[in-house]
PDB file of C-alpha atoms in Angstrom:
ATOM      1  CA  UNK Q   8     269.242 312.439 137.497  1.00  0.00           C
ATOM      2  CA  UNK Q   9     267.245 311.750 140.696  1.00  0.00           C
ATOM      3  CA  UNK Q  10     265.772 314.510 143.291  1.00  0.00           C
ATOM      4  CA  UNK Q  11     264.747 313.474 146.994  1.00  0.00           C
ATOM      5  CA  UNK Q  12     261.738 314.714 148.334  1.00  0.00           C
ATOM      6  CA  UNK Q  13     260.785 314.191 151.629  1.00  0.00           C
ATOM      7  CA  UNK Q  14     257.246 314.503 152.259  1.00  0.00           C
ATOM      8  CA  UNK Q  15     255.584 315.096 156.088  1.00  0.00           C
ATOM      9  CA  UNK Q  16     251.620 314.764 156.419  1.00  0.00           C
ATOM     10  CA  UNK Q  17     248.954 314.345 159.075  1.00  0.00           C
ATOM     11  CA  UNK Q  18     247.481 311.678 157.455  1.00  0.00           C
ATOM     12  CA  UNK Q  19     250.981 309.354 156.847  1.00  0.00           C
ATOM     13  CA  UNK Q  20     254.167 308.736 157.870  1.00  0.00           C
ATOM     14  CA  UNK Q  21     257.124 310.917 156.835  1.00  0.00           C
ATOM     15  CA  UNK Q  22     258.771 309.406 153.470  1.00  0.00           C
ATOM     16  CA  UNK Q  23     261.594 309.304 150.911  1.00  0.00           C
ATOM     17  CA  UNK Q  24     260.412 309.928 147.477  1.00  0.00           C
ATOM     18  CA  UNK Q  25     262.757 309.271 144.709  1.00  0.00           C
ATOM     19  CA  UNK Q  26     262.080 311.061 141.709  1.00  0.00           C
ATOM     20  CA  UNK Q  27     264.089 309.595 138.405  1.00  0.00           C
ATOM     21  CA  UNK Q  28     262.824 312.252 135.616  1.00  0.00           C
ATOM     22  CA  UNK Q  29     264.275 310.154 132.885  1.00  0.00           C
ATOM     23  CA  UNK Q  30     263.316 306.480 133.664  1.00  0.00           C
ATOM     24  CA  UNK Q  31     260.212 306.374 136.120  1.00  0.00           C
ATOM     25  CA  UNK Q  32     256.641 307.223 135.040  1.00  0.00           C
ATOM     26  CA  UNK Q  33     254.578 310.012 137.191  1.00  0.00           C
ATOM     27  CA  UNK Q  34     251.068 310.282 136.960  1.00  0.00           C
ATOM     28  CA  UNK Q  35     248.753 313.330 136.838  1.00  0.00           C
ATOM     29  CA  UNK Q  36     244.955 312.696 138.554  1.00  0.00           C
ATOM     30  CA  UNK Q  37     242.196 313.273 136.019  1.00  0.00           C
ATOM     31  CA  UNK Q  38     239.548 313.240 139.049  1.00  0.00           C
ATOM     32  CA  UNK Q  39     239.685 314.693 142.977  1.00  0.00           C
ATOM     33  CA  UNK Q  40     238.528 312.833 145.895  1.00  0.00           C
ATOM     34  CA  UNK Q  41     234.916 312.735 146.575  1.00  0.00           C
ATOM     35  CA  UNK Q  42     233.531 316.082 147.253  1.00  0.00           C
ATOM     36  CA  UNK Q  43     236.795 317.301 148.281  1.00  0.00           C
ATOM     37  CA  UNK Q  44     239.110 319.783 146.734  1.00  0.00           C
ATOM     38  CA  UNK Q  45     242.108 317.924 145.679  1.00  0.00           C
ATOM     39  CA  UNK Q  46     244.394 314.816 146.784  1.00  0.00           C
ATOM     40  CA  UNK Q  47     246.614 316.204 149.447  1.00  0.00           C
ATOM     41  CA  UNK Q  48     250.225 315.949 150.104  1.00  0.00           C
ATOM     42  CA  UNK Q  49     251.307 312.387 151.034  1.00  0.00           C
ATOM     43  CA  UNK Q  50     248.182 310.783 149.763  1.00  0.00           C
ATOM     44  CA  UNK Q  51     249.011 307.373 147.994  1.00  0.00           C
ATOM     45  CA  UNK Q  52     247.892 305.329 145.273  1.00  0.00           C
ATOM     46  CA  UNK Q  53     249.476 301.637 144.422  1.00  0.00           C
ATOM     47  CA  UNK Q  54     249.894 301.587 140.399  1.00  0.00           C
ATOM     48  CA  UNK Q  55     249.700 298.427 137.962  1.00  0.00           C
ATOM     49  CA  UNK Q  56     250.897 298.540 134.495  1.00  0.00           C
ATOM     50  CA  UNK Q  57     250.206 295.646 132.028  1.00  0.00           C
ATOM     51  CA  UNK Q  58     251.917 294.785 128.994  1.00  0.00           C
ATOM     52  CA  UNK Q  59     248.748 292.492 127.807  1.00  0.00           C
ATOM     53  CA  UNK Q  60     247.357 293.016 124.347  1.00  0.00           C
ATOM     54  CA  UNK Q  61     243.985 293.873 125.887  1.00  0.00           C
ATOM     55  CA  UNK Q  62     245.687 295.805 128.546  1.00  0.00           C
ATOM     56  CA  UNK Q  63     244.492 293.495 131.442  1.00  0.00           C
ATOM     57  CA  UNK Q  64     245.473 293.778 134.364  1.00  0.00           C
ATOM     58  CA  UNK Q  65     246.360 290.829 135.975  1.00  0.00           C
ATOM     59  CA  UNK Q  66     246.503 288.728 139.961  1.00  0.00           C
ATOM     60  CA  UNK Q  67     249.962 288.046 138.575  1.00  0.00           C
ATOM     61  CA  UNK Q  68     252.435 288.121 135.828  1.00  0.00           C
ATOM     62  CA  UNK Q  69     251.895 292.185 134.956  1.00  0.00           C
ATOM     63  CA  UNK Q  70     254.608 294.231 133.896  1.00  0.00           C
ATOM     64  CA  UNK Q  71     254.242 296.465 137.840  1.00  0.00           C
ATOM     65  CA  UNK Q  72     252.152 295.129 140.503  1.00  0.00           C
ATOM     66  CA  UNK Q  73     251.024 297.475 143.268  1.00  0.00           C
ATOM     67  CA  UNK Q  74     253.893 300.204 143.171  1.00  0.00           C
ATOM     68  CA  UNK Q  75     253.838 302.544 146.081  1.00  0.00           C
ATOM     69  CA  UNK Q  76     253.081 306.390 144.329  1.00  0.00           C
ATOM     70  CA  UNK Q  77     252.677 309.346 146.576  1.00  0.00           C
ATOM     71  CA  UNK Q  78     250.919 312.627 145.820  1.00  0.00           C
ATOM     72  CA  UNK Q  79     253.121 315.873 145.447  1.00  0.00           C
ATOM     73  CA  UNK Q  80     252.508 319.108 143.547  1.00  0.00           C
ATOM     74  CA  UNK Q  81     250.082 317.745 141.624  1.00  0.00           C
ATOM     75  CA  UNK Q  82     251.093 314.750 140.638  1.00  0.00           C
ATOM     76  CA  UNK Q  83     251.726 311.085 142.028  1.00  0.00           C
ATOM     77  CA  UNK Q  84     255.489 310.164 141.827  1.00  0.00           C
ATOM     78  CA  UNK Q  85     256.978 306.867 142.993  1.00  0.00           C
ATOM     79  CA  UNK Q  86     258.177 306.038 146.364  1.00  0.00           C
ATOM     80  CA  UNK Q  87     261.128 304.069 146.200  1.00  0.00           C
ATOM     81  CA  UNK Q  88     261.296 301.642 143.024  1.00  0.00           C
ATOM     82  CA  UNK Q  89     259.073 303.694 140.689  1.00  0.00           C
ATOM     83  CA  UNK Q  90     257.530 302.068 137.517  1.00  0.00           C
ATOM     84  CA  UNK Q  91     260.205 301.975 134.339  1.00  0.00           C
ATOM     85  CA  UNK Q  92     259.573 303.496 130.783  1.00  0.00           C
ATOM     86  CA  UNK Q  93     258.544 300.432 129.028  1.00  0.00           C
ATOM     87  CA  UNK Q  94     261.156 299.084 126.181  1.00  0.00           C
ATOM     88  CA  UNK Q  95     260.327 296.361 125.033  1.00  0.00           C
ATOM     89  CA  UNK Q  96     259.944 295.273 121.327  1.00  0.00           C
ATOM     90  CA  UNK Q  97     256.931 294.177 121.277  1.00  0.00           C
ATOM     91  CA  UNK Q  98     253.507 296.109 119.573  1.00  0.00           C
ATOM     92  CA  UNK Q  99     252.004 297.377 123.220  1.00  0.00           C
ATOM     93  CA  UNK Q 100     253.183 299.757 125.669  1.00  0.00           C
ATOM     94  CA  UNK Q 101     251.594 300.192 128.940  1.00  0.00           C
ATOM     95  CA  UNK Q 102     248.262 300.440 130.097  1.00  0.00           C
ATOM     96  CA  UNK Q 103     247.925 301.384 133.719  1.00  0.00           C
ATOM     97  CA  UNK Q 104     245.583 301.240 136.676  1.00  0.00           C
ATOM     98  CA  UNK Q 105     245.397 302.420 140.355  1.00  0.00           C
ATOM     99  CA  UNK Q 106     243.955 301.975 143.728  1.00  0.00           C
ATOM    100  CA  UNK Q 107     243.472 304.440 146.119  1.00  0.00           C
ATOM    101  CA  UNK Q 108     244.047 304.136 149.419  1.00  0.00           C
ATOM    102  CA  UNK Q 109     247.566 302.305 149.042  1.00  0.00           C
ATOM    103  CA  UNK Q 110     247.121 299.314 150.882  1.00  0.00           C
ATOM    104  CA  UNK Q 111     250.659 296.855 151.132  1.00  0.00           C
ATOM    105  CA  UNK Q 112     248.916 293.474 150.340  1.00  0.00           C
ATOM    106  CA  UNK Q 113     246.807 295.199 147.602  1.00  0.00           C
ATOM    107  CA  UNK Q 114     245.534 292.756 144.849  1.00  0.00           C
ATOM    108  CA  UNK Q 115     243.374 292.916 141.833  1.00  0.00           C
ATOM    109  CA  UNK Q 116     240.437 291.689 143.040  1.00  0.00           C
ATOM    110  CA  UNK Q 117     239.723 292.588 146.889  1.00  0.00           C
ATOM    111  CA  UNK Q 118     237.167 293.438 149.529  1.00  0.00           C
ATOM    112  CA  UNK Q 119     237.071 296.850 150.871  1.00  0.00           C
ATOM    113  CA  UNK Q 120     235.887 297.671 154.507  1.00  0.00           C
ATOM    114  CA  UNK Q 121     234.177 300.879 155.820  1.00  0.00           C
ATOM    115  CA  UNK Q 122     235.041 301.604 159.082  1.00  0.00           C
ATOM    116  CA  UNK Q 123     232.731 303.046 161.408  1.00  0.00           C
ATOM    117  CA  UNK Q 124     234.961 305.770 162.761  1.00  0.00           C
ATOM    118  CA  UNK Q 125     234.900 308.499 160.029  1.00  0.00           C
ATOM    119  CA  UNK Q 126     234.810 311.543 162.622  1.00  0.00           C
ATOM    120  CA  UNK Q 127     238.428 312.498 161.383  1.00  0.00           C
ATOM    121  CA  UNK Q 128     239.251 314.023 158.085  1.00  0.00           C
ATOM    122  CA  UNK Q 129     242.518 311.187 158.074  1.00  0.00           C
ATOM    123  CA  UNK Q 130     239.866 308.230 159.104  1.00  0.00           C
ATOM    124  CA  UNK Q 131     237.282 309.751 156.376  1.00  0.00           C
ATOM    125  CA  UNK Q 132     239.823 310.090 153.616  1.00  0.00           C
ATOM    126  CA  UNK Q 133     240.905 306.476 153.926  1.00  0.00           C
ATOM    127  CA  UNK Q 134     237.466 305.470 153.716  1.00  0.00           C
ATOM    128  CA  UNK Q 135     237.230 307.059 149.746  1.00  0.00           C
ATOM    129  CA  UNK Q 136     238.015 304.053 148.046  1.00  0.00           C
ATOM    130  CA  UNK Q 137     239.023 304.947 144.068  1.00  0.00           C
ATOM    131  CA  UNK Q 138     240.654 303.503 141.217  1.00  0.00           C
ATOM    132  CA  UNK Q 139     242.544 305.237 138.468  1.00  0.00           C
ATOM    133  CA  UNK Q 140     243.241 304.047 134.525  1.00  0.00           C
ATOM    134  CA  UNK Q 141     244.765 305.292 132.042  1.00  0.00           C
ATOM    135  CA  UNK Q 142     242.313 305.566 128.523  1.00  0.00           C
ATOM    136  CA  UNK Q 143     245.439 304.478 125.888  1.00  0.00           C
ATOM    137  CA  UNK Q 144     248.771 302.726 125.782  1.00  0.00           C
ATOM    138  CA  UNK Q 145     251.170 305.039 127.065  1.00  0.00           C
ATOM    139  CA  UNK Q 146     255.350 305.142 126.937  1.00  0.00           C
ATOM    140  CA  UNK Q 147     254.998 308.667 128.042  1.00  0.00           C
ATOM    141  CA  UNK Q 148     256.890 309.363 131.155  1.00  0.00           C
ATOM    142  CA  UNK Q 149     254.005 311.108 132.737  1.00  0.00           C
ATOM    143  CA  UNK Q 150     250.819 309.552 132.363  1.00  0.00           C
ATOM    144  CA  UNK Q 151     247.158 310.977 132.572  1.00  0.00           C
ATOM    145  CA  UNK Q 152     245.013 308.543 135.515  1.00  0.00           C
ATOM    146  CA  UNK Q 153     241.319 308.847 135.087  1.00  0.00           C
ATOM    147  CA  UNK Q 154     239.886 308.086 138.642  1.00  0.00           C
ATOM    148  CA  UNK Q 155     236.476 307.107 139.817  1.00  0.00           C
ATOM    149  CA  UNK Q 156     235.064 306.998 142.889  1.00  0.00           C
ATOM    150  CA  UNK Q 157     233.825 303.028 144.174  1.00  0.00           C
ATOM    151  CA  UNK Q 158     231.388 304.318 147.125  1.00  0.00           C
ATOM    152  CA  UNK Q 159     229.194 306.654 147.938  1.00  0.00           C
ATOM    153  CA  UNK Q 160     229.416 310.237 150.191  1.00  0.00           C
ATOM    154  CA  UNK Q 161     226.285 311.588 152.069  1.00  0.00           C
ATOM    155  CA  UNK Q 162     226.880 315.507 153.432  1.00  0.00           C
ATOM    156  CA  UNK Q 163     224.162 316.022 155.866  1.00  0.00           C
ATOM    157  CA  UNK Q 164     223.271 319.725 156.722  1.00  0.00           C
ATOM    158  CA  UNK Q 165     222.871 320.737 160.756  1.00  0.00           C
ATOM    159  CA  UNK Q 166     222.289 324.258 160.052  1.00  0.00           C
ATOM    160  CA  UNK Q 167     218.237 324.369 160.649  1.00  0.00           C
ATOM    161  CA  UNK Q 168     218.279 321.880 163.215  1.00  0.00           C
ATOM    162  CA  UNK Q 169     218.303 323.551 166.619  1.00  0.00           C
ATOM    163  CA  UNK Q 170     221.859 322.432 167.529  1.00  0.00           C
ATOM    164  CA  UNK Q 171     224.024 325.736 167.381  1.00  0.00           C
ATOM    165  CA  UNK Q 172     226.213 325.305 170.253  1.00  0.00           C
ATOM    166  CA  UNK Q 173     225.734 321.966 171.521  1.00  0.00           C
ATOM    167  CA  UNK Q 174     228.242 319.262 171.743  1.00  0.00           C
ATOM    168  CA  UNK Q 175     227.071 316.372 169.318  1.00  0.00           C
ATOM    169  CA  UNK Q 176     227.660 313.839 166.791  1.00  0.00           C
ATOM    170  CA  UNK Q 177     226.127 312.643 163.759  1.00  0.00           C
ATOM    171  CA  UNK Q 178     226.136 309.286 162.651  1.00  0.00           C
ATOM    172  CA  UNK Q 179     224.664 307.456 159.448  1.00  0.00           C
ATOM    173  CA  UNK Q 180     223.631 304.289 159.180  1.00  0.00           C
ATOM    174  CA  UNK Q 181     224.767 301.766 156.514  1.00  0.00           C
ATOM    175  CA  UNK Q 182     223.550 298.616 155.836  1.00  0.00           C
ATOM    176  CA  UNK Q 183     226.572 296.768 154.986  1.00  0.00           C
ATOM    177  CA  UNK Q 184     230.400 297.495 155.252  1.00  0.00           C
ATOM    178  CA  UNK Q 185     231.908 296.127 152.349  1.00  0.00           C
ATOM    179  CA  UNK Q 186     232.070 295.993 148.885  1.00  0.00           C
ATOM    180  CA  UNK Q 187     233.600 293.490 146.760  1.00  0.00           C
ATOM    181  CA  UNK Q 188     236.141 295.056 144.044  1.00  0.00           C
ATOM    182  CA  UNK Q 189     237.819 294.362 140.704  1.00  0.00           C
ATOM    183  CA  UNK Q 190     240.659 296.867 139.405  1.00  0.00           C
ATOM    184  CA  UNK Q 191     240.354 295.038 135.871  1.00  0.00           C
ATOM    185  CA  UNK Q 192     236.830 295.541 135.506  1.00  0.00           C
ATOM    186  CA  UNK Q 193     236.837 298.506 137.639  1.00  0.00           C
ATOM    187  CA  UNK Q 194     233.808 297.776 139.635  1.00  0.00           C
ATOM    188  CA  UNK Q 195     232.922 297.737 143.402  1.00  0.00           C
ATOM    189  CA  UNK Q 196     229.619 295.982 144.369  1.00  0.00           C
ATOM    190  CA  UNK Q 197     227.554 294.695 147.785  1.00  0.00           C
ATOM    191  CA  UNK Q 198     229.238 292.436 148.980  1.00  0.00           C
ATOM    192  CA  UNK Q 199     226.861 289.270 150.237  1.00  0.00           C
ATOM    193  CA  UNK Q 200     228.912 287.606 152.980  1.00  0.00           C
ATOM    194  CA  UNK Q 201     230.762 288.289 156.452  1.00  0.00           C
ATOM    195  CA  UNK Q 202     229.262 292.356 155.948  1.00  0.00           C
ATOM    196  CA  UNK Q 203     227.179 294.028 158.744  1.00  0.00           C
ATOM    197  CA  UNK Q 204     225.183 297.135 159.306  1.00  0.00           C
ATOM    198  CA  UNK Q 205     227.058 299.953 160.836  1.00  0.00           C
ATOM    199  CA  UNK Q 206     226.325 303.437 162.462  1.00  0.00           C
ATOM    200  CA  UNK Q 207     229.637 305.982 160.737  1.00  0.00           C
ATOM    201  CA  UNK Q 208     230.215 308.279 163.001  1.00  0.00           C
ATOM    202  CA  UNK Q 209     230.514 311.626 160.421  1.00  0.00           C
ATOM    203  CA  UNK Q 210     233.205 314.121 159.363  1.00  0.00           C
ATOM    204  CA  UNK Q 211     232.765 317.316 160.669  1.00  0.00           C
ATOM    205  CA  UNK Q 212     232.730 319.623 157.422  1.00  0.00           C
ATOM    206  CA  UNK Q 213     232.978 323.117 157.638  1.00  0.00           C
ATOM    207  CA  UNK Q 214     230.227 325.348 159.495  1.00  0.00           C
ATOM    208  CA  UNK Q 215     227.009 323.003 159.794  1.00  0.00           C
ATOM    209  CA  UNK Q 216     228.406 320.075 157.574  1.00  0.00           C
ATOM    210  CA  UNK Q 217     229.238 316.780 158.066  1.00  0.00           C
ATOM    211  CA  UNK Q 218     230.305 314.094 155.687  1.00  0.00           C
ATOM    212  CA  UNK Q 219     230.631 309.894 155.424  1.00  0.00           C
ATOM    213  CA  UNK Q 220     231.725 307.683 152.603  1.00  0.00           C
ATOM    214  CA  UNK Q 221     229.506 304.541 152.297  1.00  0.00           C
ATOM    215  CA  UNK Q 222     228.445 301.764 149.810  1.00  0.00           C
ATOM    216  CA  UNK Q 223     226.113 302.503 147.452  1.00  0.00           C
ATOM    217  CA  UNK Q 224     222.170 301.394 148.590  1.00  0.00           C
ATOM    218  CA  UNK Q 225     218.843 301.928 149.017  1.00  0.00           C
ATOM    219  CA  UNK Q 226     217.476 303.461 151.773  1.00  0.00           C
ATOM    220  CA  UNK Q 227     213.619 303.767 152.462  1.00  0.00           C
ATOM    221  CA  UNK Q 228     211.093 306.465 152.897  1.00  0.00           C
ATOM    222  CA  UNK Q 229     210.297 306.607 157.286  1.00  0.00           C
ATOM    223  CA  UNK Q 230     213.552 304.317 157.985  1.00  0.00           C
ATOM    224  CA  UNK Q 231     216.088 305.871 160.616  1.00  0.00           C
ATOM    225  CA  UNK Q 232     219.353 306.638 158.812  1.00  0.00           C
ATOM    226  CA  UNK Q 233     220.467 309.136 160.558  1.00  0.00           C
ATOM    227  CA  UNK Q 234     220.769 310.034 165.018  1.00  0.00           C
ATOM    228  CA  UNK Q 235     222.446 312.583 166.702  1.00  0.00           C
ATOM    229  CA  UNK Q 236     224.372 312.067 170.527  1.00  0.00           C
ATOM    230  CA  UNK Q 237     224.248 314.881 172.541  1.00  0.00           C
ATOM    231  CA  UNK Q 238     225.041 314.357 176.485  1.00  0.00           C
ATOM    232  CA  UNK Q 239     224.445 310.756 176.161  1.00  0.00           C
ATOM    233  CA  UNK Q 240     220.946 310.856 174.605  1.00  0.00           C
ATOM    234  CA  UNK Q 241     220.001 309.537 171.179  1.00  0.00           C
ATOM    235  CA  UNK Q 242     217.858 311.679 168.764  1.00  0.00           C
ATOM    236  CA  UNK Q 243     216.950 309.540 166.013  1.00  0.00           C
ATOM    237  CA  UNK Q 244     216.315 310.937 162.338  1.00  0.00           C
ATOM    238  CA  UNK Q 245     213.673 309.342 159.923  1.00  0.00           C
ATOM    239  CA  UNK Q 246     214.378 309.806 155.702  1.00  0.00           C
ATOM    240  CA  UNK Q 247     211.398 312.020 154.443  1.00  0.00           C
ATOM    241  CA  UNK Q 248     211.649 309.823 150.826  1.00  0.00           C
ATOM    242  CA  UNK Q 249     213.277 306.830 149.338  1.00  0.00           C
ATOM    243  CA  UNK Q 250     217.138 307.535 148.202  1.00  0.00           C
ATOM    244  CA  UNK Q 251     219.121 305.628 146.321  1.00  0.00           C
ATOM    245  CA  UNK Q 252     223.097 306.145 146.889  1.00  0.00           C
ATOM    246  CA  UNK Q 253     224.823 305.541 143.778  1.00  0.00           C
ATOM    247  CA  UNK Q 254     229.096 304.812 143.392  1.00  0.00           C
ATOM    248  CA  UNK Q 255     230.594 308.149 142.473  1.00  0.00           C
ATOM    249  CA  UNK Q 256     227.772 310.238 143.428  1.00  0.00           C
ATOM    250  CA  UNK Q 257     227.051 312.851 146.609  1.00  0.00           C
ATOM    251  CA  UNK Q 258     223.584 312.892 147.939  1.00  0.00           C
ATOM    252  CA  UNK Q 259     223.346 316.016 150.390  1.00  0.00           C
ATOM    253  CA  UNK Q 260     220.482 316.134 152.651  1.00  0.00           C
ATOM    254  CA  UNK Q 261     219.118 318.633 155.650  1.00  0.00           C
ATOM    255  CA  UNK Q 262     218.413 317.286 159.338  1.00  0.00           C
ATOM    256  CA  UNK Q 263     215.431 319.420 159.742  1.00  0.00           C
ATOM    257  CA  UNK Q 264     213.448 319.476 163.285  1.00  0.00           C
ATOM    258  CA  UNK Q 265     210.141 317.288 163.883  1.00  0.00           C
ATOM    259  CA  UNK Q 266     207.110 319.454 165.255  1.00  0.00           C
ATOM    260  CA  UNK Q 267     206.422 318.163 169.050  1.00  0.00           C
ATOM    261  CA  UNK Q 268     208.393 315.195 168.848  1.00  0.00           C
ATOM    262  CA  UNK Q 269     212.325 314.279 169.951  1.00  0.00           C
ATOM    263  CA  UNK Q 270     212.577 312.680 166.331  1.00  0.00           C
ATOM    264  CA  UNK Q 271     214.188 314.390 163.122  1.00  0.00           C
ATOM    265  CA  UNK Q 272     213.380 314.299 159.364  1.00  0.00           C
ATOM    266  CA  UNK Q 273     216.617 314.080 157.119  1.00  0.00           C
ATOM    267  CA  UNK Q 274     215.387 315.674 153.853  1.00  0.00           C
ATOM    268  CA  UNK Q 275     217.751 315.266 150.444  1.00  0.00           C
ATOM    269  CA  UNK Q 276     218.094 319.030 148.882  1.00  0.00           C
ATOM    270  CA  UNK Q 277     220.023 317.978 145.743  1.00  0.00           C
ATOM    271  CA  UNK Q 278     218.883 314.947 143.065  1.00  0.00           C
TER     272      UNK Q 278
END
C-alpha cells in the first residue's frame, strides 16, 4: 500500500513523496539541527545503507547510495525510490548513514563549503552540515538515525549594544570555508587547500539574536571577528578572550559597547 504526500516549503521545491509502509525504510532523527528546534518540513537528508560485515560504508558497491529522504511529521521518508527492507540470506542486515543537506552528486568522502550569505534562515539552514548513523544492524522498517553536527554555530547577542532601532548587519569572520568530510568515519576537518577567509553575513534570530554556522577554529584574544554595517559604515568588534569553536558545539557571545571608541568587544557568556 503506498500514500502520496505532497510536501510545499520555503526552503525547497514542492515534491512527491511516496510512502510504501511495507517495503521502504523511514527514519526517525535522534538529534535536531544546531540550536534550532527541530528539522522542518521538506528538509532532506541522502541515506546509505551497507550490507558490509563491518557496516562500511562505501564510494561504491553499497547496498543504497545517496537516496533522496525528506522530512515529514517527524520522520524522514523516501522521495521517490525509497530504500528496500533488506532480504538477503546472508548474517548482516543494514547499517545506515546520512548526510544532511541532500546534495545530488553526494559522495562518501566530500568537501563542504560555507557560504558567506547566511542572512536567511533557508541560506543558514543549508549551511548546518550533519550526518546521521544508525548504532546496530537494522531490518526494521523504521530506523533510529543518530545525527551530529560537522561545524560549528556562534549566536551573538545585540541586546546591550546601542543598536535598538537601527538598520544593520552582523557579520563573523571565519578563517576558512571548508571542511573536508568522511560519512564512514564520520568526521569533518580544516580543510588545507583552495579555502579562504570569509566575513558570514548572520541570521537574524529572534529579538537581539543573530546566528552563523562555521568550521570549527581558534580565534584569538584582541582579533576582529566580528563588525557591524550600519548606513555604509563599518564598526569593527575585537574578541575579549581566546575561543575555541568546536564541531557540534554553540558558543554564544555579547557585542558589548567600547568606552570612547567606534570599536566593540564581543564577549562569550556561555563555556
Amino acid at each position: 500500500m503506498t500514500f502520496m504526500i505532497i510536501l510545499a516549503c520555503q526552503n525547497v521545491d514542492t515534491e512527491t513523496i511516496a510512502v510504501d509502509d511495507f517495503e521502504s525504510v523511514t527514519f526517525i532523527p535522534s538529534t535536531t539541527r544546531a540550536g534550532d528546534n527541530a528539522f522542518e518540513s521538506g528538509d532532506r537528508i541522502g541515506v546509505y545503507a551497507s550490507t558490509n560485515a563491518k557496516g562500511d560504508i562505501l564510494e561504491s558497491g553499497n547496498y543504497a547510495t545517496n537516496v533522496k529522504y525528506a522530512y515529514s511529521a517527524g520522520q524522514f521518508v523516501q522521495v521517490g525510490q525509497g530504500i528496500s527492507i533488506y532480504k538477503g540470506d546472508g548474517v548482516y542486515a543494514l547499517n545506515y548513514y546520512a548526510v544532511y543537506p541532500y546534495n545530488e552528486n553526494q559522495s562518501v568522502n566530500f568537501t563542504f563549503t560555507i557560504d558567506e550569505d547566511q542572512s536567511t534562515h533557508a541560506n543558514y539552514t543549508k549551511n548546518d552540515l550533519m550526518m546521521g548513523y544508525n548504532s546496530a544492524t537494522t531490518i526494521d522498517t523504521s530506523v533510529r538515525l543518530i545525527f551530529r553536527h560537522m561545524l560549528s554555530q556562534v549566536v551573538v547577542n545585540t541586546e546591550h549594544a546601542g543598536l535598538e532601532g537601527r538598520n544593520y548587519t552582523l557579520y563573523f569572520l571565519s578563517d576558512i570555508n571548508k571542511v573536508v568530510a568522511s560519512l564512514a568515519k564520520l568526521t569533518a576537518t580544516r580543510a588545507t587547500t583552495n579555502t579562504r577567509p570569509i566575513d558570514i553575513a548572520m541570521c537574524p534570530d529572534g529579538l537581539h539574536h543573530y546566528k552563523a554556522i562555521l568550521p570549527p577554529q581558534r580565534m584569538n584574544a584582541k582579533e576582529v571577528v566580528t563588525y557591524v554595517r550600519i548606513d555604509g559604515h563599518t564598526y569593527l568588534a575585537r574578541l575579549e578572550k581566546d575561543v575555541n569553536l568546536h564541531s557540534g558545539k554553540s558558543a554564544v557571545f555579547e557585542l558589548c559597547p567600547k568606552s570612547e571608541s567606534d570599536e566593540y568587544v564581543l564577549r562569550q557568556i556561555n563555556n
